[in-house]
CSV table of C-alpha atoms and ligand atoms in Angstrom, one decimal:
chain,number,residue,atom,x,y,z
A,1,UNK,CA,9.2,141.6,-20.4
A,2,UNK,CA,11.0,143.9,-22.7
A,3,UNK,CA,9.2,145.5,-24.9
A,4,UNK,CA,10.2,145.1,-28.3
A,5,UNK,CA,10.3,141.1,-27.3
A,6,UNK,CA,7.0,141.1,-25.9
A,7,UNK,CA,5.6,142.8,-29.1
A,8,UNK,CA,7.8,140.3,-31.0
A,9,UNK,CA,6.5,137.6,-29.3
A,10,UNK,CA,2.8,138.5,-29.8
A,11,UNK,CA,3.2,139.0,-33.4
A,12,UNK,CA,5.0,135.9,-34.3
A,13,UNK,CA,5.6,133.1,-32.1
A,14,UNK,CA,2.2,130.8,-31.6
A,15,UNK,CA,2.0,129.1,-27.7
A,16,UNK,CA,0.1,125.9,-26.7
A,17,UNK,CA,-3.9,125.7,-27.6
A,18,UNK,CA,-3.3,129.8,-28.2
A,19,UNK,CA,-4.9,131.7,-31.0
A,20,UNK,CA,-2.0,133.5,-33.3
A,21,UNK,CA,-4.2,136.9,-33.5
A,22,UNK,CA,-5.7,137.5,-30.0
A,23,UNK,CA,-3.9,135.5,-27.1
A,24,UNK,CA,-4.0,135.6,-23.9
A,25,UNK,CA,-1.0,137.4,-22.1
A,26,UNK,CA,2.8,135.3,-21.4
A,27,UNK,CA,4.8,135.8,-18.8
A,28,UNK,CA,8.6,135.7,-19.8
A,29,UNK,CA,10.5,133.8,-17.4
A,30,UNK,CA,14.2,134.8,-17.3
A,31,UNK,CA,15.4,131.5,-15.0
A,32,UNK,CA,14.3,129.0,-12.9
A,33,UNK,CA,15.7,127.2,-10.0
A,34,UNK,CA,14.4,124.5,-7.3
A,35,UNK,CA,10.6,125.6,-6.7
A,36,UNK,CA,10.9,128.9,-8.1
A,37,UNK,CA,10.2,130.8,-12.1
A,38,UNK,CA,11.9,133.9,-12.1
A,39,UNK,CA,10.0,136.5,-14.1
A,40,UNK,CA,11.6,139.2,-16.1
A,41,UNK,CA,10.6,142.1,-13.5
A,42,UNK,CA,13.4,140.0,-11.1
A,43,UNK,CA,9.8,138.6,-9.1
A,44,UNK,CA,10.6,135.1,-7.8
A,45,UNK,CA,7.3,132.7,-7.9
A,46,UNK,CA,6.5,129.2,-6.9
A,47,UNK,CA,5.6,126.1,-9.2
A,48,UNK,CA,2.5,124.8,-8.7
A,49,UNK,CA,2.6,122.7,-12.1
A,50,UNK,CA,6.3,121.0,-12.3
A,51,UNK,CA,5.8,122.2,-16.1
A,52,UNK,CA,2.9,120.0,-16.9
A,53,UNK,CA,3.9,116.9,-14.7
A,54,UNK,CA,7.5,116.9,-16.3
A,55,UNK,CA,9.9,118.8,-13.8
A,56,UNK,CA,9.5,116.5,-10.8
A,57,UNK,CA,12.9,117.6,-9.2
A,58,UNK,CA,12.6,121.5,-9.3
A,59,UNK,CA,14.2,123.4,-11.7
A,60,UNK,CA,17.9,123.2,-12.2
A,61,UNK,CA,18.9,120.4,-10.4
A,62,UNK,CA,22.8,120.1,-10.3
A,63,UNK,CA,22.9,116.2,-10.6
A,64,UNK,CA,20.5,116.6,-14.6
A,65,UNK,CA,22.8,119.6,-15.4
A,66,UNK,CA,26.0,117.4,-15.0
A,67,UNK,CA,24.8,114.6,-16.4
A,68,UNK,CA,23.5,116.8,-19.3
A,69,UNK,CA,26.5,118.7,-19.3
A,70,UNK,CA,29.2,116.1,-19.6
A,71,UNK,CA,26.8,114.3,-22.1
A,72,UNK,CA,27.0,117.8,-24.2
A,73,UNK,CA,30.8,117.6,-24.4
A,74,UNK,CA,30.7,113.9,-26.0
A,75,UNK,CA,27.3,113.7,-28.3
A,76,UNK,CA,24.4,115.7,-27.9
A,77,UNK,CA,22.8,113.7,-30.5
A,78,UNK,CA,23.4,110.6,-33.1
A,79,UNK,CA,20.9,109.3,-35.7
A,80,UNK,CA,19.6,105.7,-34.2
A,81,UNK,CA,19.3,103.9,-37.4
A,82,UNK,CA,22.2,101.6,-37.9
A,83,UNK,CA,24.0,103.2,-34.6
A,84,UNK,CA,23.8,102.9,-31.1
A,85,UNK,CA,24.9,104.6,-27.9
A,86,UNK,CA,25.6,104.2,-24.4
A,87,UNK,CA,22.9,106.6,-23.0
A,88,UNK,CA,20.3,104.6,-25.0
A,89,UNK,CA,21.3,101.1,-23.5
A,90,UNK,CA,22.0,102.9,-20.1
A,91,UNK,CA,18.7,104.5,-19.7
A,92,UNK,CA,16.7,100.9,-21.0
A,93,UNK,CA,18.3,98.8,-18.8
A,94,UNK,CA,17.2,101.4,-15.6
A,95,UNK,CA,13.8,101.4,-17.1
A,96,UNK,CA,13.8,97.6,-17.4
A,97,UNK,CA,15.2,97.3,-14.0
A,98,UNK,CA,12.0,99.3,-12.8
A,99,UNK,CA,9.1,97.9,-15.3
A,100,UNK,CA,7.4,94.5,-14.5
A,101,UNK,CA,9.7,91.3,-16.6
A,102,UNK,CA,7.3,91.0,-19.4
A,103,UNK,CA,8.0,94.4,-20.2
A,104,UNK,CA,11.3,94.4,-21.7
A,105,UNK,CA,11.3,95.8,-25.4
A,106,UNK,CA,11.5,99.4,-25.5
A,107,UNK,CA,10.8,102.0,-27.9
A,108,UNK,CA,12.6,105.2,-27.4
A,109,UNK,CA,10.4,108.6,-29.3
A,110,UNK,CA,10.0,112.0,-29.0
A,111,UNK,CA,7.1,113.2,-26.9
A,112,UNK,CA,4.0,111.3,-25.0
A,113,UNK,CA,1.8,111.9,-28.4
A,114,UNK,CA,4.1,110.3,-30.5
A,115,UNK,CA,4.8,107.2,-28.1
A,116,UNK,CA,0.6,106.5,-28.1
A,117,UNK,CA,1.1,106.9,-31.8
A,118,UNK,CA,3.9,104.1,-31.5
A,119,UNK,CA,1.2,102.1,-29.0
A,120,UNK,CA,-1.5,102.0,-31.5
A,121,UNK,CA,0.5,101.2,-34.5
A,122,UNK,CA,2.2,98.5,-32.5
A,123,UNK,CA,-1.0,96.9,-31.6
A,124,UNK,CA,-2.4,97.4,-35.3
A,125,UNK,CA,0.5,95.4,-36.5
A,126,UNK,CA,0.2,92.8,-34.2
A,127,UNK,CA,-3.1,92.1,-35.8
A,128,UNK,CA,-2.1,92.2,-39.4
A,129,UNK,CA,-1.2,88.4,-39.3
A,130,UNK,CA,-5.2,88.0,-39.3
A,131,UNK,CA,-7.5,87.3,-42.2
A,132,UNK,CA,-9.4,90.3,-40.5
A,133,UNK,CA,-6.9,92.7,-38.6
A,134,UNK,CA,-8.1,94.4,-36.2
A,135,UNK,CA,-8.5,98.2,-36.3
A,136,UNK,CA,-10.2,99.9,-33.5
A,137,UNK,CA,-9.4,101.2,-30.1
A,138,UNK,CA,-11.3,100.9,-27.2
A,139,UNK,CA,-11.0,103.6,-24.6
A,140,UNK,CA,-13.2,105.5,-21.8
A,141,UNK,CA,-14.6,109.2,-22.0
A,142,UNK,CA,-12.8,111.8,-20.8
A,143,UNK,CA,-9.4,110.5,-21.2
A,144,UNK,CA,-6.8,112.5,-23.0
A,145,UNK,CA,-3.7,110.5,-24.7
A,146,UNK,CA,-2.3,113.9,-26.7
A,147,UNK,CA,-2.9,116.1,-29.9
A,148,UNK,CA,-1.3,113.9,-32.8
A,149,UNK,CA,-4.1,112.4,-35.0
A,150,UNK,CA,-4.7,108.7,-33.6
A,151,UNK,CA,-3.5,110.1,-30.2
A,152,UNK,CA,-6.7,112.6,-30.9
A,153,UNK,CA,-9.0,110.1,-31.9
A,154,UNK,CA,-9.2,108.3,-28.6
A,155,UNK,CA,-9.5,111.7,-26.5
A,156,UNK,CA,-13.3,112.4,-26.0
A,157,UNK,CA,-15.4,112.4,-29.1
A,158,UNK,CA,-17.4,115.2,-27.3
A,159,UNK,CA,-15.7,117.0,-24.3
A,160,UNK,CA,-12.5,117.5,-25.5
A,161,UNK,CA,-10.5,120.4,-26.9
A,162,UNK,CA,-10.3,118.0,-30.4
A,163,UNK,CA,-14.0,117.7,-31.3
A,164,UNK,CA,-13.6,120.4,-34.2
A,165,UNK,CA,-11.8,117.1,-35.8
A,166,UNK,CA,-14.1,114.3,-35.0
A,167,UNK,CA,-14.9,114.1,-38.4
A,168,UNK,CA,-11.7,113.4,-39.9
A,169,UNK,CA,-10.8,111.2,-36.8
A,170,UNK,CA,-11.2,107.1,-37.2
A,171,UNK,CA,-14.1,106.6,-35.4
A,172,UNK,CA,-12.8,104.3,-31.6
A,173,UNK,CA,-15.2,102.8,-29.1
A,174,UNK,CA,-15.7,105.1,-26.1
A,175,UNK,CA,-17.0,103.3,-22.6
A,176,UNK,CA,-19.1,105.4,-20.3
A,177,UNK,CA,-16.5,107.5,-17.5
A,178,UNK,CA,-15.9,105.3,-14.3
A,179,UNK,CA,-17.9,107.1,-11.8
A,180,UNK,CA,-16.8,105.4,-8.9
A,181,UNK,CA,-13.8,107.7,-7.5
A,182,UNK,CA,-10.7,106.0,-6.1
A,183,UNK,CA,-11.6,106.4,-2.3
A,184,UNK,CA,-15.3,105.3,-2.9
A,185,UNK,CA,-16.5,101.7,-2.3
A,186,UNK,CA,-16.4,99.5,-5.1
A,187,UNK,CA,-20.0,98.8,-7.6
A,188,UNK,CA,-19.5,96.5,-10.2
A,189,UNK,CA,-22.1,98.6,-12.3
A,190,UNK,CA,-19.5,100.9,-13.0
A,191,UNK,CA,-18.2,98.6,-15.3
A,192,UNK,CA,-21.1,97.2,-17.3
A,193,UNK,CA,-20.6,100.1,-20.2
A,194,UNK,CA,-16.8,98.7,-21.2
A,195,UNK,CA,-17.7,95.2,-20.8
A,196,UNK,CA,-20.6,95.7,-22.9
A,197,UNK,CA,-18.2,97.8,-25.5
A,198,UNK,CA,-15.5,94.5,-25.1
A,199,UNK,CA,-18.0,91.9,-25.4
A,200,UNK,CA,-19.6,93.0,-28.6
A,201,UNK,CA,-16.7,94.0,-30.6
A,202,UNK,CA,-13.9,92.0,-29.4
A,203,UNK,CA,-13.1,91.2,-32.8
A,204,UNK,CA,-12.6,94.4,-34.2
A,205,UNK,CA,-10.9,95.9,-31.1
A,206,UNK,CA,-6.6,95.9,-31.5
A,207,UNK,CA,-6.3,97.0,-28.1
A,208,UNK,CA,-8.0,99.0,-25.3
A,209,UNK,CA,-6.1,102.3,-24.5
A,210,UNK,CA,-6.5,103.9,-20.6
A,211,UNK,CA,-4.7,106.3,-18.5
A,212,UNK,CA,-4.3,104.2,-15.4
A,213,UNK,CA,-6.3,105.5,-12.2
A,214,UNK,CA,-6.1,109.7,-12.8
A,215,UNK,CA,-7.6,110.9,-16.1
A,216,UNK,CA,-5.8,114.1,-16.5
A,217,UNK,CA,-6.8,116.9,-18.9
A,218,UNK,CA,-9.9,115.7,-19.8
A,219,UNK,CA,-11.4,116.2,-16.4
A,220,UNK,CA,-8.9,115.5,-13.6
A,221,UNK,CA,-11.1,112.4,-12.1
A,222,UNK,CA,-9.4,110.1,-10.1
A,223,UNK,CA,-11.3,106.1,-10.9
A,224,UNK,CA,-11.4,103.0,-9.0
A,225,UNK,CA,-8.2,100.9,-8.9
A,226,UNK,CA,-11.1,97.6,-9.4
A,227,UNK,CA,-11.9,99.7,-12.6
A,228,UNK,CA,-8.3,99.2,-13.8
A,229,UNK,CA,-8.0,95.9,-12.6
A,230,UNK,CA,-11.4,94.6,-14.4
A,231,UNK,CA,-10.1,96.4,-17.6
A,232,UNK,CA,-7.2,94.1,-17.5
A,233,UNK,CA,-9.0,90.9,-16.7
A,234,UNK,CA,-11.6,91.4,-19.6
A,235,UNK,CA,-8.6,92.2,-22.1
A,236,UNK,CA,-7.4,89.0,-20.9
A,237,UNK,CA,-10.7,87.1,-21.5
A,238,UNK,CA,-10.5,88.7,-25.1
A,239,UNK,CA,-7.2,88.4,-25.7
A,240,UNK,CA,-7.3,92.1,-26.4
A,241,UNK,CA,-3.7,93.8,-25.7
A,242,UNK,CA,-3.8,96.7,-22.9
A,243,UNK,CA,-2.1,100.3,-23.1
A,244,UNK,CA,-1.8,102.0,-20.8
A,245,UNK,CA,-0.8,105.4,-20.9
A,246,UNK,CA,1.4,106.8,-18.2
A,247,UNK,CA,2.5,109.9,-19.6
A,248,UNK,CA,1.8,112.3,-17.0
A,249,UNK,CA,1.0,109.7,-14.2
A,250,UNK,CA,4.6,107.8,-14.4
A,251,UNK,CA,7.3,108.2,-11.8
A,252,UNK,CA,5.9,109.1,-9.0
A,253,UNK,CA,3.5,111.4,-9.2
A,254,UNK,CA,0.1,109.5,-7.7
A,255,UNK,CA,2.4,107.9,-4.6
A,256,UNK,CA,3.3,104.6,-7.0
A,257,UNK,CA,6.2,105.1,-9.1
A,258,UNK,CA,3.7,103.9,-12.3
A,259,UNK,CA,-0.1,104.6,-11.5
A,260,UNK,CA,-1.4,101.1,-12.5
A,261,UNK,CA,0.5,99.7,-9.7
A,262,UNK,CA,-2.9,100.9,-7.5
A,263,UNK,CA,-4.7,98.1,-9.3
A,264,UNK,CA,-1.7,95.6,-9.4
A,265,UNK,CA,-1.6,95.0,-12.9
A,266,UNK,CA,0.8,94.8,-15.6
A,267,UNK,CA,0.1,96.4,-19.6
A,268,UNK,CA,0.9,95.0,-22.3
A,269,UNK,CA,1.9,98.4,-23.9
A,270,UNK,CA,3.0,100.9,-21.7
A,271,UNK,CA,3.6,104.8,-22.6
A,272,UNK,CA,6.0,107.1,-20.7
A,273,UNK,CA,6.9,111.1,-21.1
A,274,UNK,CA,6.9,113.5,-19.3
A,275,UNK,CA,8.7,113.3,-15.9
A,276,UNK,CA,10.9,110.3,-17.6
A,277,UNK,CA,13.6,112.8,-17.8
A,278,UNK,CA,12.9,114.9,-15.0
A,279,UNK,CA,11.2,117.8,-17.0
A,280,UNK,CA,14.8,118.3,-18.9
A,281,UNK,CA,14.1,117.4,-22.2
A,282,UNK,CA,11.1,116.0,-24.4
A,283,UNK,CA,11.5,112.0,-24.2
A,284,UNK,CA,9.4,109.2,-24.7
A,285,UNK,CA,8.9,105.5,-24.3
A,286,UNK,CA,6.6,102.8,-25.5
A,287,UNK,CA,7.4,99.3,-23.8
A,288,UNK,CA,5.9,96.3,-25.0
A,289,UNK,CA,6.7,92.4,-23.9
A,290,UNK,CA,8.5,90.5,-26.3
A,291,UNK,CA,5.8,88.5,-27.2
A,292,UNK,CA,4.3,91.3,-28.7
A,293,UNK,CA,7.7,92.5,-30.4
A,294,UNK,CA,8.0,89.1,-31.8
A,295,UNK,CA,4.9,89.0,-33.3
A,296,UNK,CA,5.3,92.3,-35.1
A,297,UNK,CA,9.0,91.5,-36.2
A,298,UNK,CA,7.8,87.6,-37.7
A,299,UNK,CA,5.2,89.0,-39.4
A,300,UNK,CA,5.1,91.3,-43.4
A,301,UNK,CA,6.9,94.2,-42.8
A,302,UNK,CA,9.1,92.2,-40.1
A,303,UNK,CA,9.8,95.4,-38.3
A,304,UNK,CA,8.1,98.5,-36.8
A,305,UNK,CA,7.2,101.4,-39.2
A,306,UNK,CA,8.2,104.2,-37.2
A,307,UNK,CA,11.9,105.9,-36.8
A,308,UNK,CA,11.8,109.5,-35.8
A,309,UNK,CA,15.1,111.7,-36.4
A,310,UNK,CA,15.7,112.2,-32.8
A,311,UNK,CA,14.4,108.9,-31.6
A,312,UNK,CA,16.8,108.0,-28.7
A,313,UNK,CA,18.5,111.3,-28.7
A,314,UNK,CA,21.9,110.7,-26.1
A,315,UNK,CA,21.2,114.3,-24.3
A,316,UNK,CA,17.4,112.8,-23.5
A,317,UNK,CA,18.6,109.9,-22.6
A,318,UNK,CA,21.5,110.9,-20.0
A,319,UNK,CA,19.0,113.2,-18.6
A,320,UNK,CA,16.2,110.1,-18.2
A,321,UNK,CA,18.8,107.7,-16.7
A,322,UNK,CA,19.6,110.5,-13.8
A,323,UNK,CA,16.3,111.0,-13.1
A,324,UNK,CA,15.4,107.3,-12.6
A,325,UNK,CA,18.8,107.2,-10.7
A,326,UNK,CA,17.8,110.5,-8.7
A,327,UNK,CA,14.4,108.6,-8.1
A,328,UNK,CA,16.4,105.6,-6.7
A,329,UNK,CA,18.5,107.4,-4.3
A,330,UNK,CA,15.3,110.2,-2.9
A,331,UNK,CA,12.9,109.4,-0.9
A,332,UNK,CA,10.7,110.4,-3.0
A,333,UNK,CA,7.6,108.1,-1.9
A,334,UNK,CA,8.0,110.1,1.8
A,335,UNK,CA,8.1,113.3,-0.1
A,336,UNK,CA,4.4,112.8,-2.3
A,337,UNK,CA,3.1,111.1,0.6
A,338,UNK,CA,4.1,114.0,2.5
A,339,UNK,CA,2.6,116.7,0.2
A,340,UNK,CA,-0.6,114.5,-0.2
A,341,UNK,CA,-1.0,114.4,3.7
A,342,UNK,CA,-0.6,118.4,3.5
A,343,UNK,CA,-2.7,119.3,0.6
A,344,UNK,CA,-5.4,117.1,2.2
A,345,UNK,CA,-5.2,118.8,5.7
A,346,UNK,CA,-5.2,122.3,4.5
A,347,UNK,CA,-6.8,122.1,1.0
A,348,UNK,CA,-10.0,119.9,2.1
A,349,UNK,CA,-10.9,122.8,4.5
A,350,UNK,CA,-12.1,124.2,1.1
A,351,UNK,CA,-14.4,122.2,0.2
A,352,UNK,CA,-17.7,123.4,1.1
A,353,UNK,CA,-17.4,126.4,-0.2
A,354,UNK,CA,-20.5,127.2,-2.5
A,355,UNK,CA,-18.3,127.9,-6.0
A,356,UNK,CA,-16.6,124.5,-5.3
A,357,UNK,CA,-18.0,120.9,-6.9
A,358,UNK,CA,-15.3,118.9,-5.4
A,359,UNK,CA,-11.8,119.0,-4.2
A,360,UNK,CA,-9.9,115.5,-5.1
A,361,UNK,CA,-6.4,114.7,-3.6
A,362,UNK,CA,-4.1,111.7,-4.6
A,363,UNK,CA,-0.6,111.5,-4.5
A,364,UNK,CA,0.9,115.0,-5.0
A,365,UNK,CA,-2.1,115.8,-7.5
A,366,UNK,CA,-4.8,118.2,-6.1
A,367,UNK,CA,-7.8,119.2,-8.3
A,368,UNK,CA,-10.4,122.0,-7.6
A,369,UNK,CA,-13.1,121.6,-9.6
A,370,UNK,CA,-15.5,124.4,-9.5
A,371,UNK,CA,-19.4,125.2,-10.9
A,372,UNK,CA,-18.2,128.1,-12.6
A,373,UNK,CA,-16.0,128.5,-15.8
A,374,UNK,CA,-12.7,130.8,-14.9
A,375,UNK,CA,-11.5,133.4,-16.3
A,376,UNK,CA,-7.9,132.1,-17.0
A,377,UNK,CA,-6.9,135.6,-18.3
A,378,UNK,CA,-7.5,137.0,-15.0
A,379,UNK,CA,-7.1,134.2,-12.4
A,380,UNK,CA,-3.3,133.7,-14.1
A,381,UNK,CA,-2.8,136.9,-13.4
A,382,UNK,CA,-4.3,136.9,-9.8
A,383,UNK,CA,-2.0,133.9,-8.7
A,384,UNK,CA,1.5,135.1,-10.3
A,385,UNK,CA,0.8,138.5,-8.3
A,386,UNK,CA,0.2,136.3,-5.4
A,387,UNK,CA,3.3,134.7,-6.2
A,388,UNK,CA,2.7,131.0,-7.6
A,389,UNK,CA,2.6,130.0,-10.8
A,390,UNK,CA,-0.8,127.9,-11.5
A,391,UNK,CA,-2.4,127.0,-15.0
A,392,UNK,CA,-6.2,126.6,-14.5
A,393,UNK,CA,-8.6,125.4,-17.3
A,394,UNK,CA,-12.3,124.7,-17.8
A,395,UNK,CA,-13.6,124.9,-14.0
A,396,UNK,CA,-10.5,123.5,-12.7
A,397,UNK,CA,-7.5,124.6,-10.7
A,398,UNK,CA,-4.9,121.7,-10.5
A,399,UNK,CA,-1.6,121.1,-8.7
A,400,UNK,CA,1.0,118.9,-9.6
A,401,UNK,CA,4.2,120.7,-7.8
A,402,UNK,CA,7.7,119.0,-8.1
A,403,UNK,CA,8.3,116.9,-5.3
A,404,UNK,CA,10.8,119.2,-3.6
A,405,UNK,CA,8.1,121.7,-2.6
A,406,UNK,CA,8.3,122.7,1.2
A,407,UNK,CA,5.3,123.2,3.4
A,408,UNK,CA,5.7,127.2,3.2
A,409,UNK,CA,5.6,127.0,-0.6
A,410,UNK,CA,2.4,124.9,-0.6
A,411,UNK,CA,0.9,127.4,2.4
A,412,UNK,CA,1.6,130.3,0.0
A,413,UNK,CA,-0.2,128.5,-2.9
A,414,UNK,CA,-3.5,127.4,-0.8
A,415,UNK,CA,-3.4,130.8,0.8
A,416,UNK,CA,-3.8,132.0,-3.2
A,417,UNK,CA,-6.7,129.7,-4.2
A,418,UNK,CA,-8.1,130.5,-1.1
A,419,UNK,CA,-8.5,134.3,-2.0
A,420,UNK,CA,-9.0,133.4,-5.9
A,421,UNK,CA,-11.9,131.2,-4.8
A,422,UNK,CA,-13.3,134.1,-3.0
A,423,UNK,CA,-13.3,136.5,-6.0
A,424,UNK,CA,-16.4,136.3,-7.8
A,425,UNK,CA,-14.1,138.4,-10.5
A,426,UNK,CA,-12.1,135.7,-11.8
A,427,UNK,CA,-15.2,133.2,-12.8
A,428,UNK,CA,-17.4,133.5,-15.6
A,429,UNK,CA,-20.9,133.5,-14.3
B,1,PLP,C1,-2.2,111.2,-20.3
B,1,PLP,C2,-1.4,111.9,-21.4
B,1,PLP,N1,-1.1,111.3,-22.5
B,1,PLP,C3,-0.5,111.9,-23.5
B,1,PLP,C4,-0.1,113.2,-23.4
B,1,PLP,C5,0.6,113.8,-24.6
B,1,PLP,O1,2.0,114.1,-24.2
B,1,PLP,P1,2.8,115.2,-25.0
B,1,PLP,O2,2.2,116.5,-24.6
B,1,PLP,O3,4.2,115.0,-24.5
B,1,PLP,O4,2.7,114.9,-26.4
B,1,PLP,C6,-0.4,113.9,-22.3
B,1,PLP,C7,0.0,115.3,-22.2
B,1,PLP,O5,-0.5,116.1,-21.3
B,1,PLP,C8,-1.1,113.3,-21.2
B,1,PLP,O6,-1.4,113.9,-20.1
């Protein structure tokens, strides 16, 4: 990194869940293309992360950047109120073509935060029509659904990096964590917490909010598809509405192209991000049946109260219709279930060693949980000099690579854990 811009950087830019005064080191990355960051030293390194579950194609893919490109030269962006566009109607009716029937009125927002936003406040005015509207959320610990207030208030009360604002956060209904993992065999006493939860305050609850199968940040744990498909049946029973987050699950990534396909269910609300366009651009979606968009829009306001500047933004959109296109035309179910088959030949071998808890594989999503806290300053560090570019936090080392990878890539980043899992260095003890 050059100097002046590194020192520039340090004194005045502020990176994700970072401290302004004292953070830990960046790493400038110059370009990036198919598997590979490019760091400003010329040093070429492989993408263990796909940006945070976004870039599921690699990086630079010449189908997005044409689409993108010719989108550029017409409208990069258009307000939505009172206007409409191509590239919003385009990408719906691929999304609609993809989504279960019921789920056919779509939402278009910024990022994955704002859509669970746009979740909660649709299922909070689909209960205004009652004498008593419902208010509160029901949701399991150790789930994480993003960093904008409501968003934050159904992320673990305890666990999570947003305790310091419990107590400014509406108070939600947290079930015990399924503890039964997705390969395990099935105990209905998993369950009892949330139906105990559902039965006693069904008639405050406005909707239960899940990820579907794999909770992400707040743990990487990988549930019971029965757990799932309970969770619907019970909202069902209760009439309760079901969201279910998809954010970082969506498209692919878990060997389904949506995770809650594992339990065969259908939401009520469903949130995308992420990968919805490929990792180009920040996008969202929050798709709800039209029984729900009916109520809301026949009832006082008679329309949603949400409408962000860049909501449907044409450049997002083009580059969320390619990817679902690029999605249709790839074999991309071969290429996870290929990258799970690897991961769990050579990755498992790991898993008896004595700093590792467990080692969990699904989809192209590997998790290495360990005893010991890392030390993220210096395990970064270890792996981009080893060539590969993972993010660890807590006790965990995750993959989520873009579907592209090659076997050799992957060999070169299990040949890096291996020797980070060896060094006693980069853990706290
Ligand atoms: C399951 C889940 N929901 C919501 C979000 C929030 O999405 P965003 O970071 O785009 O606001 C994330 C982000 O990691 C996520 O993993």
């Amino acid at each position: 990194m050059k100097k002046n811009n590194f020192i520039f950087d340090l004194q005045h830019i502020w990176h994700p869940y970072e401290s302004m005064i004292k953070p830990l080191p960046c790493y400038m990355v110059t370009e990036a293309s198919g598997i590979h960051l490019k760091l400003q030293s010329g040093i070429k390194i492989i993408d263990g992360m796909s940006s945070w579950w976004s870039n599921i194609h690699g990086y630079n893919n010449i189908e997005l950047n044409n689409a993108m490109k010719k989108q550029i030269n017409k409208m990069s962006h258009i307000m939505f109120g009172g206007i409409t566009h191509n590239p919003a109607i385009k990408l719906c009716k691929k999304l609609i073509n993809i989504l279960p029937k019921k789920l056919e009125c779509i939402f278009l927002c910024d990022s994955g935060s704002v859509s669970i936003e746009v979740a909660m406040k649709m299922a909070i005015q689909y209960w205004n029509i009652s004498k008593n509207p419902k208010k509160k959320f029901l949701t399991i610990h150790n789930g994480y659904h993003g960093d904008t207030f409501l968003a934050m208030s159904i992320c673990d009360p305890i666990n999570s990096m947003h305790s310091i604002y419990e107590h400014i956060l509406p108070k939600q209904l947290f079930a015990k964590q399924p503890k039964i993992s997705y390969h395990e065999k099935w105990n209905n006493y998993d369950i009892h917490s949330f139906i105990k939860l559902i039965v006693k305050f069904k008639s405050q609850i406005a909707a239960v909010v899940i990820e579907p199968i794999v909770q992400g940040i707040g743990g990487m744990k990988f549930y019971h598809p029965e757990y799932l498909r309970q969770v619907r049946l019970l909202c069902n029973i209760h009439h309760i509405p079901l969201i279910i987050d998809e954010i970082a699950t969506g498209f692919g990534r878990t060997g389904k192209m949506f995770a809650y396909q594992h339990a065969n269910i259908v939401p009520d609300i469903l949130c995308l991000g992420k990968a919805l366009t490929g990792g180009m651009m920040t996008l969202s979606a929050t798709v709800t049946s039209k029984k729900i968009a009916s109520v809301i829009s026949n009832s006082k306001p008679y329309r949603l109260m949400h409408g962000p500047t860049f909501m449907g933004n044409p450049l997002a959109c083009i580059a969320a219709s390619k990817n679902i296109s690029i999605l249709s035309n790839n074999n991309w179910k071969k290429k996870v279930k290929k990258i799970e088959k690897y991961l769990k030949k050579k990755l498992l071998i790991l898993s008896n060693h004595p700093r590792i808890v467990e080692i969990r594989i699904l989809g192209s999503i590997a998790v290495i949980e360990c005893y010991n806290f890392i030390n993220i300053k210096l395990m970064q560090n270890f792996f981009v000099n080893h060539g590969v570019w993972i993010r660890p936090f807590k006790k965990i080392i995750y993959l989520t690579p873009p579907y592209i990878i090659k076997y050799f890539h992957l060999k070169k980043i299990i040949i890096a854990i291996t020797h980070a899992i060896k060094n006693n260095l980069l853990f706290l003890i």
